Structure formats: C-alpha cells, structure tokens
Amino acid sequence: MDEIYLNGSFLPKSKAQISIMDRGFLFGDGVYELIPVFNKKVFLLDQHLKRLKNSLNLIQMNEIQDLDNIINKLVEKNQKSTFFIYLHITRGAQDYRNHIYSKNLNPTILIMCEDYPQFSQDLIKKGFFATIQDDFRWMKSNIKSISLLGNVLLKNYAFDNGCYETLLFRNKRLTEGSTSNVFIVKNKNIYTPKLSNELLPGVTRDLLIRLLSKNGLSVIESDIHESDVINADEVWCSSSTNAVVPIVKVDDNIINNGKTGYTTMKVYEIAQEFITNF
Ligand code: PDD
C-alpha cells in the first residue's frame, strides 16, 4: 500500500513531494476518482475514466493518456487484492499564486492505493442512520472536484450526529448524500434523483440502475421531496466504497420499522454477486 505513482515515477508514499505552488493545494483546482479493486481486478475502470475525462473537460483540462496502464501497474505492485485506487489530478504548479491559470501547466498526477472499510452483511442487515441538511455546496456537483470542503463539513455533521450519511436537499428536493447517491422505495417503486449539475453521476448509481433493470425492477429518476424520504418504505445510499448502504432512520423518522427492507437487501445481494463474478 506504500507504493504510489506521482508525475511519472513509482515511489514510497513517505518520499512523495509536491510543490506548495500546486494549484490543487492552493485552490483545490483539480478533479479525482475513487476506483475499487476487487480480487486484483479494477472495477468498472472504463466508466471511472470516462467520468474523469468529463470532469477534466468541465474544468478546461486536457484528457490524460495511459492512466489505465499506470493503475494496472500499481495494482500488480500491491500485495493486497482488495483496496481502492485514489486518482487525483490537479492543474499543476504555477510560479505565482493567481486565480487565473497559465494555459501551459503540467498537470500533477497522483495515484495511490487506499483502504476503506467494507461493511459486513450483518451491518448491512442492521442498517445505518442518516440526517438531513440543506445542500449548500456549489452548483457544479456533477464535477468530481477535489474542492470537497462542503462535502467534508456535511459528512462530519453526519458523523458527529451518530449517522452514516447526510442527505442533501436543495430547494426542497433531494440531490444526493455528502459522499453517496440516494435511492428510495415507495409502494414497490424505486426512485432516485435524476442526473443534473446538482449531483455526481455515480458509477455505482448507474450500475445499480442497470442491474435492477436486468432483474425486472426499473428505477424512476425523478424529483424527491423531504416528505418522500421521511415516509419512504426503504432508503439506501450507493457509492464505490460500499455499493449499497441501507438507511433505517432519517433524523427522528424510523424507516421500515428500523430494519433493512426487502428491496434494499435484494439490490445489495445482486450487487455483491456482480462484484464477486466481475
Ligand atoms: N465518493 N456523490 C458524492 C458526493 C460522492 O462523493 C460519491 C462517491 C458518490 C458516489 O459515486 P460513485 O458511485 O461513483 O462512487 C456520489 C467517493 C467514494 C469518495 O469521495 O471517496
């Protein structure tokens, strides 16, 4: 886990250095991806690289070549078989601090391996708590930006209140969680907010929609209000770190008698099976 890739070299994490003039450090000027590796196989790499290309394009940066080869080399070097690739690209270092960027900077490319806890099936069956906050982040949450201060504050709000996640509402409509996308079930229908500039197009969100559809369950992409979430039969969050995380309480509102629901457990199992056979 110690070996990382930085700007053309593989080296130990403790030896890696970047300039204090890096625009990622000074302005949060960059984008990232978090990509699971299951049993030495990089999970849905093409989808992650496609989203990265889109994020780069949306911040007027060029596509970066050869990332798949570098990632695969790093996976080979790692003794572990299941972990996460953290891929971080900034606009690069500039001689002086200026909001206006030079057009000819060399991007800073950092790729490293990280561990995140995978929830056991027992924990999934028990479910997790969530809380609600206004989505006060910027209006380009579809970019996987490294400027994560809003998300950091909102995730810590959840943590400080004994919750897994903060569910975010803008103009009374659900956007996403601070680190996840959100699905609800009502009267056997599954809903998730439709994609827009207000939420990240989650790779896991997309996978779950496809897997559910293959299993004869369609997902309705629509506006979801606070009352829909509070009165939902089931709620779950999706992300690359844990594909399906059941929510059984939202603030003081108990969901499905405080137990993980049937559909959530089913989608969890379908996702686990897909991951195992990937
Ligand atoms: N975050 N929305 C937000 C705000 C997120 O930060 C994430 C994931 C998602 C889910 O996207 P995906 O299914 O592609 O992982 C949605 C990652 C895990 C992170 O920042 O660590």
mmCIF file of C-alpha atoms and ligand atoms in Angstrom:
data_model
loop_
_atom_site.group_PDB
_atom_site.id
_atom_site.type_symbol
_atom_site.label_atom_id
_atom_site.label_comp_id
_atom_site.label_asym_id
_atom_site.label_seq_id
_atom_site.Cartn_x
_atom_site.Cartn_y
_atom_site.Cartn_z
ATOM 1 C CA MET A 1 0.000 0.000 0.000
ATOM 2 C CA ASP A 2 3.059 2.208 0.449
ATOM 3 C CA GLU A 3 3.941 2.494 -3.241
ATOM 4 C CA ILE A 4 2.335 5.400 -5.084
ATOM 5 C CA TYR A 5 2.558 6.983 -8.543
ATOM 6 C CA LEU A 6 3.415 10.679 -8.796
ATOM 7 C CA ASN A 7 4.126 12.512 -12.066
ATOM 8 C CA GLY A 8 5.847 9.675 -13.911
ATOM 9 C CA SER A 9 7.509 7.800 -11.018
ATOM 10 C CA PHE A 10 6.566 4.998 -8.683
ATOM 11 C CA LEU A 11 7.860 5.732 -5.174
ATOM 12 C CA PRO A 12 7.052 5.182 -1.484
ATOM 13 C CA LYS A 13 4.294 7.417 -0.117
ATOM 14 C CA SER A 14 6.665 8.834 2.502
ATOM 15 C CA LYS A 15 9.074 10.054 -0.223
ATOM 16 C CA ALA A 16 6.419 11.764 -2.399
ATOM 17 C CA GLN A 17 6.544 15.548 -2.587
ATOM 18 C CA ILE A 18 4.563 18.210 -4.395
ATOM 19 C CA SER A 19 5.150 21.933 -4.721
ATOM 20 C CA ILE A 20 3.449 24.335 -2.315
ATOM 21 C CA MET A 21 2.579 26.247 -5.505
ATOM 22 C CA ASP A 22 0.454 23.368 -6.776
ATOM 23 C CA ARG A 23 -2.958 24.743 -7.715
ATOM 24 C CA GLY A 24 -4.565 21.697 -6.110
ATOM 25 C CA PHE A 25 -3.024 22.713 -2.775
ATOM 26 C CA LEU A 26 -3.692 26.464 -3.163
ATOM 27 C CA PHE A 27 -7.103 26.465 -4.883
ATOM 28 C CA GLY A 28 -8.476 22.922 -4.801
ATOM 29 C CA ASP A 29 -8.072 23.220 -8.582
ATOM 30 C CA GLY A 30 -8.392 19.622 -9.752
ATOM 31 C CA VAL A 31 -10.508 16.515 -10.016
ATOM 32 C CA TYR A 32 -10.370 12.939 -8.724
ATOM 33 C CA GLU A 33 -11.742 9.405 -8.924
ATOM 34 C CA LEU A 34 -12.044 6.642 -6.359
ATOM 35 C CA ILE A 35 -11.994 3.227 -8.024
ATOM 36 C CA PRO A 36 -12.462 -0.119 -6.254
ATOM 37 C CA VAL A 37 -10.138 -3.045 -6.872
ATOM 38 C CA PHE A 38 -11.783 -6.392 -6.099
ATOM 39 C CA ASN A 39 -9.637 -9.531 -6.243
ATOM 40 C CA LYS A 40 -6.922 -7.665 -8.187
ATOM 41 C CA LYS A 41 -9.443 -6.556 -10.830
ATOM 42 C CA VAL A 42 -10.031 -2.825 -11.259
ATOM 43 C CA PHE A 43 -13.802 -2.424 -11.011
ATOM 44 C CA LEU A 44 -15.587 -0.573 -13.848
ATOM 45 C CA LEU A 45 -12.371 1.224 -14.848
ATOM 46 C CA ASP A 46 -13.773 2.420 -18.200
ATOM 47 C CA GLN A 47 -16.738 4.105 -16.505
ATOM 48 C CA HIS A 48 -14.471 5.837 -13.958
ATOM 49 C CA LEU A 49 -12.068 7.027 -16.689
ATOM 50 C CA LYS A 50 -14.996 8.269 -18.765
ATOM 51 C CA ARG A 51 -16.285 10.322 -15.815
ATOM 52 C CA LEU A 52 -12.748 11.607 -15.174
ATOM 53 C CA LYS A 53 -12.463 12.721 -18.811
ATOM 54 C CA ASN A 54 -15.761 14.572 -18.417
ATOM 55 C CA SER A 55 -14.669 16.221 -15.132
ATOM 56 C CA LEU A 56 -11.388 17.332 -16.778
ATOM 57 C CA ASN A 57 -13.282 18.693 -19.750
ATOM 58 C CA LEU A 58 -15.653 20.632 -17.468
ATOM 59 C CA ILE A 59 -12.664 22.389 -15.825
ATOM 60 C CA GLN A 60 -10.944 23.043 -19.176
ATOM 61 C CA MET A 61 -8.173 20.477 -18.708
ATOM 62 C CA ASN A 62 -6.962 18.017 -21.323
ATOM 63 C CA GLU A 63 -7.519 14.278 -21.148
ATOM 64 C CA ILE A 64 -4.613 12.351 -19.543
ATOM 65 C CA GLN A 65 -3.301 9.359 -21.508
ATOM 66 C CA ASP A 66 -2.141 5.965 -20.233
ATOM 67 C CA LEU A 67 -3.864 6.103 -16.838
ATOM 68 C CA ASP A 68 -5.181 2.542 -17.222
ATOM 69 C CA ASN A 69 -1.620 1.184 -17.630
ATOM 70 C CA ILE A 70 -0.336 3.080 -14.597
ATOM 71 C CA ILE A 71 -3.279 1.910 -12.493
ATOM 72 C CA ASN A 72 -2.731 -1.705 -13.526
ATOM 73 C CA LYS A 73 0.988 -1.463 -12.645
ATOM 74 C CA LEU A 74 0.112 -0.120 -9.207
ATOM 75 C CA VAL A 75 -2.400 -2.938 -8.690
ATOM 76 C CA GLU A 76 0.309 -5.506 -9.589
ATOM 77 C CA LYS A 77 2.751 -3.932 -7.118
ATOM 78 C CA ASN A 78 0.213 -4.033 -4.273
ATOM 79 C CA GLN A 79 0.248 -7.187 -2.160
ATOM 80 C CA LYS A 80 -3.410 -6.780 -1.250
ATOM 81 C CA SER A 81 -6.138 -7.980 -3.611
ATOM 82 C CA THR A 82 -8.996 -5.725 -2.466
ATOM 83 C CA PHE A 83 -8.494 -1.985 -1.971
ATOM 84 C CA PHE A 84 -9.230 1.348 -3.664
ATOM 85 C CA ILE A 85 -7.330 3.406 -6.221
ATOM 86 C CA TYR A 86 -7.347 7.122 -5.412
ATOM 87 C CA LEU A 87 -6.597 9.099 -8.583
ATOM 88 C CA HIS A 88 -6.008 12.833 -8.148
ATOM 89 C CA ILE A 89 -5.235 15.276 -10.947
ATOM 90 C CA THR A 90 -4.569 18.976 -10.400
ATOM 91 C CA ARG A 91 -3.943 21.745 -12.903
ATOM 92 C CA GLY A 92 -0.304 21.748 -11.750
ATOM 93 C CA ALA A 93 2.135 24.116 -10.075
ATOM 94 C CA GLN A 94 2.336 27.763 -11.126
ATOM 95 C CA ASP A 95 5.198 30.142 -10.160
ATOM 96 C CA TYR A 96 2.886 32.690 -8.538
ATOM 97 C CA ARG A 97 -0.492 32.435 -6.793
ATOM 98 C CA ASN A 98 -3.143 33.717 -9.175
ATOM 99 C CA HIS A 99 -6.760 32.692 -9.649
ATOM 100 C CA ILE A 100 -6.106 32.958 -13.395
ATOM 101 C CA TYR A 101 -4.273 29.831 -14.515
ATOM 102 C CA SER A 102 -1.474 29.611 -17.071
ATOM 103 C CA LYS A 103 -2.568 27.564 -20.050
ATOM 104 C CA ASN A 104 0.665 25.543 -20.329
ATOM 105 C CA LEU A 105 0.981 23.986 -16.857
ATOM 106 C CA ASN A 106 1.928 20.331 -16.460
ATOM 107 C CA PRO A 107 -0.842 18.611 -14.512
ATOM 108 C CA THR A 108 0.061 16.940 -11.227
ATOM 109 C CA ILE A 109 -0.951 13.279 -11.341
ATOM 110 C CA LEU A 110 -1.128 11.308 -8.108
ATOM 111 C CA ILE A 111 -2.363 7.726 -7.939
ATOM 112 C CA MET A 112 -2.316 5.803 -4.682
ATOM 113 C CA CYS A 113 -3.928 2.815 -3.005
ATOM 114 C CA GLU A 114 -6.241 3.337 -0.050
ATOM 115 C CA ASP A 115 -8.241 1.125 2.322
ATOM 116 C CA TYR A 116 -11.872 1.829 3.183
ATOM 117 C CA PRO A 117 -13.980 -0.353 5.498
ATOM 118 C CA GLN A 118 -16.308 -2.752 3.710
ATOM 119 C CA PHE A 119 -19.465 -3.231 5.784
ATOM 120 C CA SER A 120 -20.201 -6.830 6.773
ATOM 121 C CA GLN A 121 -23.506 -8.436 5.801
ATOM 122 C CA ASP A 122 -24.548 -8.269 9.479
ATOM 123 C CA LEU A 123 -24.102 -4.491 9.481
ATOM 124 C CA ILE A 124 -25.973 -4.206 6.180
ATOM 125 C CA LYS A 125 -28.876 -6.198 7.673
ATOM 126 C CA LYS A 126 -28.953 -3.890 10.700
ATOM 127 C CA GLY A 127 -28.890 -0.705 8.618
ATOM 128 C CA PHE A 128 -27.487 2.779 9.231
ATOM 129 C CA PHE A 129 -28.774 6.214 10.255
ATOM 130 C CA ALA A 130 -28.899 9.402 8.189
ATOM 131 C CA THR A 131 -29.566 13.045 8.853
ATOM 132 C CA ILE A 132 -30.805 15.893 6.654
ATOM 133 C CA GLN A 133 -29.178 19.210 5.738
ATOM 134 C CA ASP A 134 -29.558 21.929 3.116
ATOM 135 C CA ASP A 135 -27.295 21.299 0.149
ATOM 136 C CA PHE A 136 -25.176 24.429 0.459
ATOM 137 C CA ARG A 137 -22.491 23.216 -1.992
ATOM 138 C CA TRP A 138 -21.782 24.836 -5.353
ATOM 139 C CA MET A 139 -23.914 24.285 -8.471
ATOM 140 C CA LYS A 140 -21.417 22.021 -10.260
ATOM 141 C CA SER A 141 -21.605 18.922 -8.102
ATOM 142 C CA ASN A 142 -21.520 16.807 -11.283
ATOM 143 C CA ILE A 143 -17.770 17.562 -11.457
ATOM 144 C CA LYS A 144 -15.801 15.188 -9.233
ATOM 145 C CA SER A 145 -13.857 18.126 -7.842
ATOM 146 C CA ILE A 146 -11.112 17.837 -5.227
ATOM 147 C CA SER A 147 -12.591 21.009 -3.620
ATOM 148 C CA LEU A 148 -14.579 18.981 -1.103
ATOM 149 C CA LEU A 149 -14.954 21.386 1.827
ATOM 150 C CA GLY A 150 -18.762 21.385 1.587
ATOM 151 C CA ASN A 151 -18.868 17.577 1.462
ATOM 152 C CA VAL A 152 -16.333 17.342 4.288
ATOM 153 C CA LEU A 153 -18.428 19.590 6.569
ATOM 154 C CA LEU A 154 -21.624 17.720 5.684
ATOM 155 C CA LYS A 155 -20.090 14.256 6.206
ATOM 156 C CA ASN A 156 -18.694 15.345 9.571
ATOM 157 C CA TYR A 157 -22.142 16.661 10.518
ATOM 158 C CA ALA A 158 -23.408 13.094 9.953
ATOM 159 C CA PHE A 159 -20.531 11.569 11.906
ATOM 160 C CA ASP A 160 -20.927 13.977 14.846
ATOM 161 C CA ASN A 161 -24.624 13.047 14.999
ATOM 162 C CA GLY A 162 -24.008 9.292 15.017
ATOM 163 C CA CYS A 163 -25.028 8.882 11.367
ATOM 164 C CA TYR A 164 -23.506 7.294 8.279
ATOM 165 C CA GLU A 165 -24.655 9.975 5.882
ATOM 166 C CA THR A 166 -26.147 13.450 5.466
ATOM 167 C CA LEU A 167 -28.919 13.533 2.858
ATOM 168 C CA LEU A 168 -28.862 16.843 0.999
ATOM 169 C CA PHE A 169 -31.835 18.925 -0.152
ATOM 170 C CA ARG A 170 -31.764 21.948 -2.442
ATOM 171 C CA ASN A 171 -34.995 23.903 -2.993
ATOM 172 C CA LYS A 172 -36.715 21.120 -1.015
ATOM 173 C CA ARG A 173 -35.549 18.458 -3.495
ATOM 174 C CA LEU A 174 -33.133 15.620 -2.689
ATOM 175 C CA THR A 175 -29.836 15.916 -4.565
ATOM 176 C CA GLU A 176 -27.543 13.214 -3.087
ATOM 177 C CA GLY A 177 -25.670 12.297 0.078
ATOM 178 C CA SER A 178 -22.448 14.038 1.135
ATOM 179 C CA THR A 179 -20.455 11.057 -0.227
ATOM 180 C CA SER A 180 -23.093 8.950 -1.995
ATOM 181 C CA ASN A 181 -26.134 8.828 -4.252
ATOM 182 C CA VAL A 182 -29.523 8.064 -2.728
ATOM 183 C CA PHE A 183 -32.394 5.733 -3.682
ATOM 184 C CA ILE A 184 -35.809 5.375 -2.034
ATOM 185 C CA VAL A 185 -38.547 2.741 -2.339
ATOM 186 C CA LYS A 186 -42.260 3.585 -2.041
ATOM 187 C CA ASN A 187 -45.120 1.187 -2.811
ATOM 188 C CA LYS A 188 -42.650 -1.171 -4.559
ATOM 189 C CA ASN A 189 -41.409 1.623 -6.891
ATOM 190 C CA ILE A 190 -37.734 2.607 -6.748
ATOM 191 C CA TYR A 191 -36.816 6.294 -7.167
ATOM 192 C CA THR A 192 -33.569 8.246 -7.380
ATOM 193 C CA PRO A 193 -32.953 11.919 -8.244
ATOM 194 C CA LYS A 194 -32.409 12.475 -11.969
ATOM 195 C CA LEU A 195 -28.913 13.489 -13.060
ATOM 196 C CA SER A 196 -28.145 17.209 -13.226
ATOM 197 C CA ASN A 197 -25.409 19.677 -12.285
ATOM 198 C CA GLU A 198 -26.584 19.273 -8.653
ATOM 199 C CA LEU A 199 -25.290 15.732 -8.119
ATOM 200 C CA LEU A 200 -22.456 13.409 -9.036
ATOM 201 C CA PRO A 201 -23.267 10.848 -11.741
ATOM 202 C CA GLY A 202 -22.275 7.938 -9.513
ATOM 203 C CA VAL A 203 -20.720 4.925 -11.219
ATOM 204 C CA THR A 204 -22.437 2.741 -8.606
ATOM 205 C CA ARG A 205 -25.761 4.575 -9.125
ATOM 206 C CA ASP A 206 -25.543 3.729 -12.822
ATOM 207 C CA LEU A 207 -24.539 0.111 -12.118
ATOM 208 C CA LEU A 208 -27.437 -0.417 -9.691
ATOM 209 C CA ILE A 209 -29.945 1.030 -12.182
ATOM 210 C CA ARG A 210 -28.639 -1.398 -14.846
ATOM 211 C CA LEU A 211 -28.576 -4.420 -12.513
ATOM 212 C CA LEU A 212 -32.075 -3.687 -11.206
ATOM 213 C CA SER A 213 -33.386 -3.324 -14.738
ATOM 214 C CA LYS A 214 -31.881 -6.723 -15.675
ATOM 215 C CA ASN A 215 -33.774 -8.143 -12.702
ATOM 216 C CA GLY A 216 -37.064 -6.659 -13.893
ATOM 217 C CA LEU A 217 -37.023 -3.711 -11.471
ATOM 218 C CA SER A 218 -36.986 -0.287 -13.069
ATOM 219 C CA VAL A 219 -35.745 2.828 -11.293
ATOM 220 C CA ILE A 220 -37.723 6.059 -11.728
ATOM 221 C CA GLU A 221 -35.454 9.113 -11.985
ATOM 222 C CA SER A 222 -37.493 11.996 -10.593
ATOM 223 C CA ASP A 223 -37.814 14.803 -8.048
ATOM 224 C CA ILE A 224 -37.831 13.506 -4.464
ATOM 225 C CA HIS A 225 -39.040 15.738 -1.637
ATOM 226 C CA GLU A 226 -38.180 15.599 2.064
ATOM 227 C CA SER A 227 -41.592 14.075 2.902
ATOM 228 C CA ASP A 228 -40.954 11.319 0.297
ATOM 229 C CA VAL A 229 -37.738 10.358 2.079
ATOM 230 C CA ILE A 230 -39.210 10.510 5.584
ATOM 231 C CA ASN A 231 -42.248 8.464 4.514
ATOM 232 C CA ALA A 232 -40.305 6.064 2.268
ATOM 233 C CA ASP A 233 -40.653 2.298 2.706
ATOM 234 C CA GLU A 234 -36.901 1.958 2.193
ATOM 235 C CA VAL A 235 -33.880 4.208 1.672
ATOM 236 C CA TRP A 236 -30.351 3.302 0.618
ATOM 237 C CA CYS A 237 -27.150 5.111 -0.319
ATOM 238 C CA SER A 238 -24.760 3.984 -3.069
ATOM 239 C CA SER A 239 -21.069 4.626 -3.590
ATOM 240 C CA SER A 240 -17.899 2.906 -4.727
ATOM 241 C CA THR A 241 -16.767 2.298 -1.146
ATOM 242 C CA ASN A 242 -19.953 0.408 -0.181
ATOM 243 C CA ALA A 243 -22.278 -0.219 -3.116
ATOM 244 C CA VAL A 244 -25.500 -0.391 -1.070
ATOM 245 C CA VAL A 245 -25.859 1.085 2.430
ATOM 246 C CA PRO A 246 -29.375 0.724 3.896
ATOM 247 C CA ILE A 247 -30.736 3.693 5.861
ATOM 248 C CA VAL A 248 -33.239 2.749 8.573
ATOM 249 C CA LYS A 249 -33.585 6.106 10.364
ATOM 250 C CA VAL A 250 -33.545 9.652 8.968
ATOM 251 C CA ASP A 251 -33.222 12.114 11.864
ATOM 252 C CA ASP A 252 -36.096 11.035 14.180
ATOM 253 C CA ASN A 253 -38.003 9.189 11.477
ATOM 254 C CA ILE A 254 -37.828 5.402 11.550
ATOM 255 C CA ILE A 255 -37.834 3.750 8.111
ATOM 256 C CA ASN A 256 -39.314 0.250 7.643
ATOM 257 C CA ASN A 257 -39.614 -0.311 11.418
ATOM 258 C CA GLY A 258 -35.883 0.315 11.727
ATOM 259 C CA LYS A 259 -34.919 -2.706 9.626
ATOM 260 C CA THR A 260 -33.228 -3.082 6.242
ATOM 261 C CA GLY A 261 -36.019 -3.619 3.706
ATOM 262 C CA TYR A 262 -36.584 -6.426 1.206
ATOM 263 C CA THR A 263 -35.686 -4.454 -1.941
ATOM 264 C CA THR A 264 -32.558 -2.943 -0.373
ATOM 265 C CA MET A 265 -31.350 -6.404 0.691
ATOM 266 C CA LYS A 266 -32.098 -7.717 -2.793
ATOM 267 C CA VAL A 267 -30.151 -4.946 -4.535
ATOM 268 C CA TYR A 268 -27.304 -5.439 -2.046
ATOM 269 C CA GLU A 269 -27.194 -9.160 -2.920
ATOM 270 C CA ILE A 270 -27.395 -8.507 -6.673
ATOM 271 C CA ALA A 271 -24.534 -6.005 -6.407
ATOM 272 C CA GLN A 272 -22.436 -8.387 -4.288
ATOM 273 C CA GLU A 273 -22.961 -11.166 -6.826
ATOM 274 C CA PHE A 274 -21.915 -8.856 -9.674
ATOM 275 C CA ILE A 275 -18.779 -7.819 -7.747
ATOM 276 C CA THR A 276 -17.888 -11.442 -6.939
ATOM 277 C CA ASN A 277 -18.238 -12.517 -10.576
ATOM 278 C CA PHE A 278 -16.606 -9.402 -12.075
HETATM 279 N N1 PDD B 1 -17.494 9.450 -3.334
HETATM 280 N N2 PDD B 1 -21.917 11.587 -4.606
HETATM 281 C C1 PDD B 1 -20.854 12.058 -3.943
HETATM 282 C C2 PDD B 1 -20.893 13.467 -3.441
HETATM 283 C C3 PDD B 1 -19.725 11.229 -3.728
HETATM 284 O O1 PDD B 1 -18.649 11.723 -3.092
HETATM 285 C C4 PDD B 1 -19.759 9.889 -4.207
HETATM 286 C C5 PDD B 1 -18.595 8.958 -4.004
HETATM 287 C C6 PDD B 1 -20.895 9.446 -4.888
HETATM 288 C C7 PDD B 1 -20.983 8.047 -5.454
HETATM 289 O O2 PDD B 1 -20.221 7.921 -6.634
HETATM 290 P P1 PDD B 1 -19.589 6.520 -7.065
HETATM 291 O O3 PDD B 1 -20.690 5.532 -7.043
HETATM 292 O O4 PDD B 1 -19.079 6.773 -8.424
HETATM 293 O O5 PDD B 1 -18.517 6.195 -6.071
HETATM 294 C C8 PDD B 1 -21.950 10.322 -5.075
HETATM 295 C C9 PDD B 1 -16.278 8.698 -3.215
HETATM 296 C C10 PDD B 1 -16.490 7.307 -2.802
HETATM 297 C C11 PDD B 1 -15.279 9.486 -2.365
HETATM 298 O O6 PDD B 1 -15.268 10.693 -2.480
HETATM 299 O O7 PDD B 1 -14.493 8.895 -1.628
#
